[in-house]
């Protein structure tokens, strides 16, 4: 008499949780290797539509790949030079800005005492330290710059990913038992990810350009740096626009005056409202969205695991996972839970196009 041995539901849950912890710990330990690879995947996804366009126009595969890579190197080199120059100047001036912010904090404490609200400068800086918030942008850009130190390795990985993508359908046809269904599902996932990443990159570039123009008009220092921060954090809906605005507003307050800081804040609100609430929903559709809670949790989680690169890629990674889950009926309920709110009439907004 044979007795069937199995795990209870609680035991399986503990095994899955333990495996998850081990995997995450391994990813964090290998973040210096994983982060550049994920950046290479991100760049490859963005580069694949132009590569496909050149191929459709009759350009040979090798020449199309060379043209795309030259474009990436050119654009990246120009942006890197501009941002590096602004970052160097900002880091040199940061102690002066932070000292000025501390003086303004002392003036704020004096003003609060004058209206009957008594607090100490030390207590206020314990809970609210604007000087640290001002340095956040520099830390973010510096962290990404550190990940890009292996630029040659990243570009080489991009080349291999783009080359492998052309052979992937043929390999899947030979490897899978039901290649038609699997390839169709994979194509749907990849097309959706490319669609999302391409449009998000375009709207992020528009956001960064608008921020640069507005700050340059107001005369805020290092407008190129704040435009780069706005571009990067635009990949993080809602929370990213707030994080991008704080350093620029504080710098305008220190460098110029309160009126200019308010104008900077109003400019950020207008730009992000126009892009995030009007343009992106119209061109992307509500189906390509995430819950605000999921955005916040993914930002904290991936930032903890992979550092600044994880913060930058947190929403693209989570968005790709949601698209993959939505492609299969068995996992579609999880994708719905990750998506935005539903309408009052019960229609799932996450699937409205």
XYZ file of C-alpha atoms in Angstrom:
353
model
C 0.000 0.000 0.000
C 1.599 3.176 -1.182
C 0.931 6.404 0.630
C 0.891 9.609 -1.380
C 3.205 12.165 0.130
C 2.607 15.852 -0.600
C 2.969 19.300 0.826
C 0.170 21.161 2.527
C -0.874 24.610 1.292
C 0.967 26.281 4.178
C 4.149 24.326 3.421
C 4.009 25.236 -0.270
C 3.492 28.885 0.665
C 6.530 28.804 2.933
C 8.636 27.148 0.205
C 7.613 29.783 -2.351
C 8.276 32.601 0.139
C 11.681 31.150 1.003
C 12.626 30.778 -2.662
C 11.503 34.369 -3.301
C 13.699 35.668 -0.480
C 16.703 33.715 -1.777
C 16.204 35.011 -5.329
C 15.842 38.635 -4.191
C 18.902 38.349 -1.934
C 20.867 36.959 -4.878
C 19.697 39.799 -7.140
C 20.731 42.384 -4.559
C 24.155 40.760 -4.125
C 24.637 40.693 -7.915
C 23.121 44.146 -8.537
C 26.382 45.443 -10.029
C 26.001 42.808 -12.776
C 22.217 42.733 -13.138
C 21.699 46.517 -13.313
C 23.836 47.059 -16.470
C 22.181 44.038 -18.113
C 18.690 45.422 -17.405
C 19.790 48.787 -18.777
C 20.959 46.993 -21.926
C 17.571 45.281 -22.254
C 15.826 48.630 -21.755
C 17.955 50.253 -24.485
C 17.401 47.277 -26.806
C 13.629 47.534 -26.408
C 13.760 51.233 -27.296
C 16.080 50.582 -30.256
C 14.074 47.716 -31.750
C 11.338 49.860 -33.441
C 13.871 52.031 -35.371
C 15.776 48.872 -36.286
C 12.611 47.241 -37.600
C 11.736 50.373 -39.561
C 15.121 50.420 -41.303
C 14.791 46.738 -42.163
C 11.338 47.292 -43.654
C 12.801 50.085 -45.784
C 15.132 47.533 -47.376
C 18.330 48.220 -45.447
C 20.365 45.054 -44.751
C 20.293 43.773 -41.198
C 23.945 44.599 -40.486
C 23.758 48.145 -41.852
C 20.495 48.815 -40.025
C 22.042 47.650 -36.764
C 25.137 49.825 -37.314
C 22.970 52.862 -38.066
C 20.874 52.361 -34.919
C 23.919 51.859 -32.720
C 25.618 54.971 -34.156
C 22.447 56.928 -33.406
C 22.370 55.619 -29.834
C 26.047 56.436 -29.285
C 25.625 59.916 -30.768
C 22.541 60.851 -28.770
C 23.896 59.253 -25.604
C 27.260 60.972 -25.993
C 25.754 64.434 -26.432
C 23.354 63.941 -23.514
C 26.156 62.540 -21.363
C 28.427 65.525 -21.994
C 25.670 68.031 -21.201
C 24.475 66.241 -18.073
C 28.015 65.544 -16.821
C 28.903 69.231 -17.096
C 25.778 70.309 -15.220
C 26.250 67.572 -12.613
C 29.822 68.614 -11.930
C 28.823 72.233 -11.442
C 25.888 71.268 -9.250
C 27.997 69.034 -7.005
C 30.545 71.851 -6.599
C 27.810 74.315 -5.612
C 25.776 71.864 -3.504
C 27.388 72.712 -0.111
C 26.609 76.397 -0.677
C 23.006 75.617 -1.608
C 22.569 73.332 1.407
C 23.940 75.995 3.766
C 21.544 78.556 2.316
C 18.653 76.134 2.823
C 19.635 75.722 6.469
C 19.535 79.497 6.862
C 16.075 79.583 5.321
C 15.005 76.823 7.717
C 16.175 78.998 10.618
C 14.196 81.943 9.246
C 11.139 79.694 8.965
C 11.524 78.678 12.625
C 11.714 82.354 13.609
C 8.599 83.154 11.587
C 6.700 80.277 13.207
C 7.737 81.528 16.653
C 6.389 84.943 15.719
C 2.925 83.567 15.004
C 2.852 81.437 18.138
C 4.009 78.088 16.771
C 7.080 77.123 18.773
C 9.531 74.545 17.445
C 13.277 74.119 17.303
C 15.449 74.239 14.238
C 16.995 70.873 15.112
C 13.594 69.209 15.497
C 12.410 70.634 12.170
C 15.533 69.421 10.364
C 15.163 65.996 11.969
C 11.824 65.428 10.254
C 12.170 67.739 7.238
C 15.625 68.216 5.757
C 15.366 70.167 2.489
C 19.139 70.080 2.056
C 19.037 66.295 1.648
C 16.160 66.593 -0.810
C 18.261 68.967 -2.906
C 21.045 66.383 -3.107
C 18.652 63.639 -4.209
C 18.938 64.561 -7.896
C 22.713 64.445 -7.807
C 22.663 61.031 -6.135
C 20.218 59.687 -8.733
C 22.271 60.878 -11.708
C 25.530 59.774 -10.070
C 24.090 56.296 -9.445
C 23.035 55.955 -13.069
C 26.416 57.263 -14.205
C 28.079 54.600 -12.066
C 26.012 51.911 -13.769
C 27.015 53.322 -17.155
C 30.739 53.072 -16.452
C 30.740 49.809 -18.409
C 29.332 51.561 -21.472
C 31.132 49.293 -23.928
C 29.776 46.164 -22.220
C 26.241 47.586 -22.226
C 26.381 48.513 -25.914
C 27.836 45.105 -26.783
C 24.985 43.439 -24.877
C 22.483 45.581 -26.788
C 23.993 44.433 -30.085
C 23.749 40.769 -29.113
C 20.161 41.176 -27.883
C 19.092 42.817 -31.153
C 20.879 40.137 -33.196
C 19.311 37.345 -31.140
C 15.836 38.841 -31.552
C 15.920 38.127 -35.291
C 16.604 34.417 -34.718
C 14.240 33.928 -31.797
C 11.073 32.979 -33.784
C 12.940 30.254 -35.696
C 14.392 28.834 -32.481
C 10.983 28.820 -30.779
C 9.438 27.041 -33.750
C 11.915 24.188 -33.318
C 11.901 24.136 -29.507
C 8.196 24.349 -28.628
C 5.488 21.739 -29.033
C 2.859 24.330 -29.990
C 4.970 27.035 -31.630
C 2.085 28.919 -33.266
C 0.265 29.691 -30.018
C 3.445 30.348 -28.039
C 4.941 32.618 -30.683
C 1.679 34.526 -31.037
C 1.515 35.066 -27.265
C 5.178 36.107 -27.117
C 4.709 38.476 -30.060
C 1.728 40.086 -28.323
C 3.757 40.603 -25.149
C 6.788 42.004 -26.976
C 4.666 44.294 -29.160
C 2.845 45.629 -26.098
C 6.116 46.229 -24.226
C 7.658 47.956 -27.268
C 4.523 50.078 -27.674
C 4.568 51.126 -24.034
C 8.310 51.772 -23.808
C 8.461 53.658 -27.094
C 5.587 56.000 -26.275
C 6.771 56.446 -22.692
C 10.224 57.405 -23.942
C 8.751 59.975 -26.330
C 6.537 61.541 -23.639
C 9.465 61.529 -21.194
C 11.619 63.358 -23.736
C 8.823 65.883 -24.182
C 8.571 66.328 -20.422
C 12.319 66.843 -20.067
C 12.406 69.350 -22.937
C 9.485 71.352 -21.523
C 11.116 71.435 -18.072
C 14.401 72.622 -19.595
C 12.682 75.445 -21.512
C 10.668 76.600 -18.483
C 13.626 76.590 -16.088
C 15.859 78.313 -18.642
C 13.261 81.070 -19.028
C 13.111 81.553 -15.259
C 16.903 81.526 -14.983
C 17.253 78.505 -12.694
C 20.774 77.072 -12.586
C 21.564 73.677 -14.147
C 18.342 73.469 -16.191
C 19.820 70.600 -18.245
C 20.332 68.538 -15.074
C 16.739 69.048 -13.921
C 15.493 68.204 -17.413
C 17.442 64.914 -17.247
C 15.940 64.168 -13.835
C 12.443 64.938 -15.178
C 13.061 62.620 -18.148
C 14.202 59.740 -15.936
C 11.504 60.106 -13.285
C 8.720 60.498 -15.840
C 8.956 56.710 -16.209
C 7.556 56.603 -12.639
C 3.943 57.867 -12.848
C 2.606 60.352 -10.259
C 5.381 59.842 -7.707
C 8.149 60.543 -10.198
C 6.840 63.988 -11.140
C 6.758 64.990 -7.468
C 10.280 63.718 -6.813
C 11.579 65.490 -9.937
C 10.033 68.826 -8.946
C 11.313 69.030 -5.348
C 15.042 69.693 -6.053
C 14.300 72.255 -8.785
C 11.807 74.127 -6.592
C 14.247 74.192 -3.678
C 17.060 75.429 -5.921
C 14.840 78.210 -7.283
C 14.026 79.198 -3.704
C 17.723 79.318 -2.762
C 19.031 80.879 -5.951
C 16.186 83.286 -6.757
C 13.199 83.943 -4.482
C 9.892 82.549 -3.264
C 7.972 83.836 -6.290
C 10.311 82.073 -8.701
C 10.036 78.851 -6.684
C 6.250 79.042 -6.946
C 6.494 79.619 -10.702
C 8.766 76.568 -11.019
C 6.278 74.479 -9.053
C 3.374 75.686 -11.204
C 5.340 74.857 -14.347
C 5.967 71.303 -13.158
C 2.296 70.883 -12.250
C 1.174 72.121 -15.672
C 3.682 70.022 -17.629
C 3.018 66.803 -15.728
C -0.757 67.316 -15.790
C -0.662 67.868 -19.546
C 1.584 64.867 -20.219
C 0.447 62.432 -17.514
C -3.294 63.091 -17.420
C -4.086 64.182 -20.976
C -1.505 63.092 -23.567
C -0.391 59.706 -22.221
C -3.904 58.315 -21.547
C -4.990 59.377 -25.036
C -2.105 57.831 -26.948
C -1.438 54.820 -24.698
C -4.893 53.943 -23.465
C -5.901 53.285 -19.884
C -5.034 49.621 -20.294
C -1.337 50.457 -20.038
C -1.479 51.679 -16.461
C -0.584 50.624 -12.952
C -2.153 51.158 -9.581
C -0.604 54.057 -7.650
C 0.117 51.671 -4.774
C 1.868 49.263 -7.148
C 3.942 52.149 -8.543
C 5.049 53.188 -5.052
C 5.826 49.626 -3.911
C 7.741 48.845 -7.114
C 9.754 52.060 -6.751
C 10.771 51.190 -3.185
C 11.351 47.496 -3.946
C 13.440 47.811 -7.105
C 15.303 50.798 -5.674
C 16.252 48.683 -2.663
C 17.305 45.721 -4.803
C 19.169 47.484 -7.629
C 19.803 51.016 -6.355
C 19.207 54.107 -8.557
C 18.991 51.956 -11.686
C 16.203 49.978 -10.023
C 14.312 53.197 -9.266
C 14.600 54.251 -12.906
C 13.528 50.839 -14.233
C 10.977 50.036 -11.502
C 7.850 50.901 -13.479
C 9.100 49.566 -16.863
C 9.937 46.255 -15.158
C 6.577 46.082 -13.371
C 4.744 47.199 -16.510
C 6.408 44.443 -18.547
C 5.406 41.914 -15.879
C 1.800 43.144 -16.004
C 1.691 42.875 -19.805
C 3.086 39.334 -19.642
C 0.540 38.329 -16.989
C -2.308 39.842 -19.008
C -1.409 37.702 -22.044
C -2.443 34.446 -20.315
C -5.980 33.771 -19.028
C -4.660 31.937 -15.953
C -2.641 34.949 -14.769
C -4.898 37.754 -16.048
C -6.537 38.307 -12.616
C -3.107 39.260 -11.221
C -2.656 41.761 -14.058
C -6.043 43.283 -13.214
C -4.988 43.689 -9.575
C -1.807 45.465 -10.694
C -3.746 47.812 -12.983
C -5.439 51.146 -12.299
C -8.835 51.663 -10.729
C -12.066 50.374 -12.272
C -14.895 52.620 -13.348
C -17.997 53.028 -11.205
C -20.070 51.137 -13.740
C -17.942 48.032 -13.185
C -16.078 48.183 -16.489
C -12.499 47.195 -16.061
C -10.524 50.271 -16.940
C -7.398 48.190 -17.094
C -8.709 46.637 -20.339
C -10.232 49.713 -21.941
C -8.403 50.750 -25.018
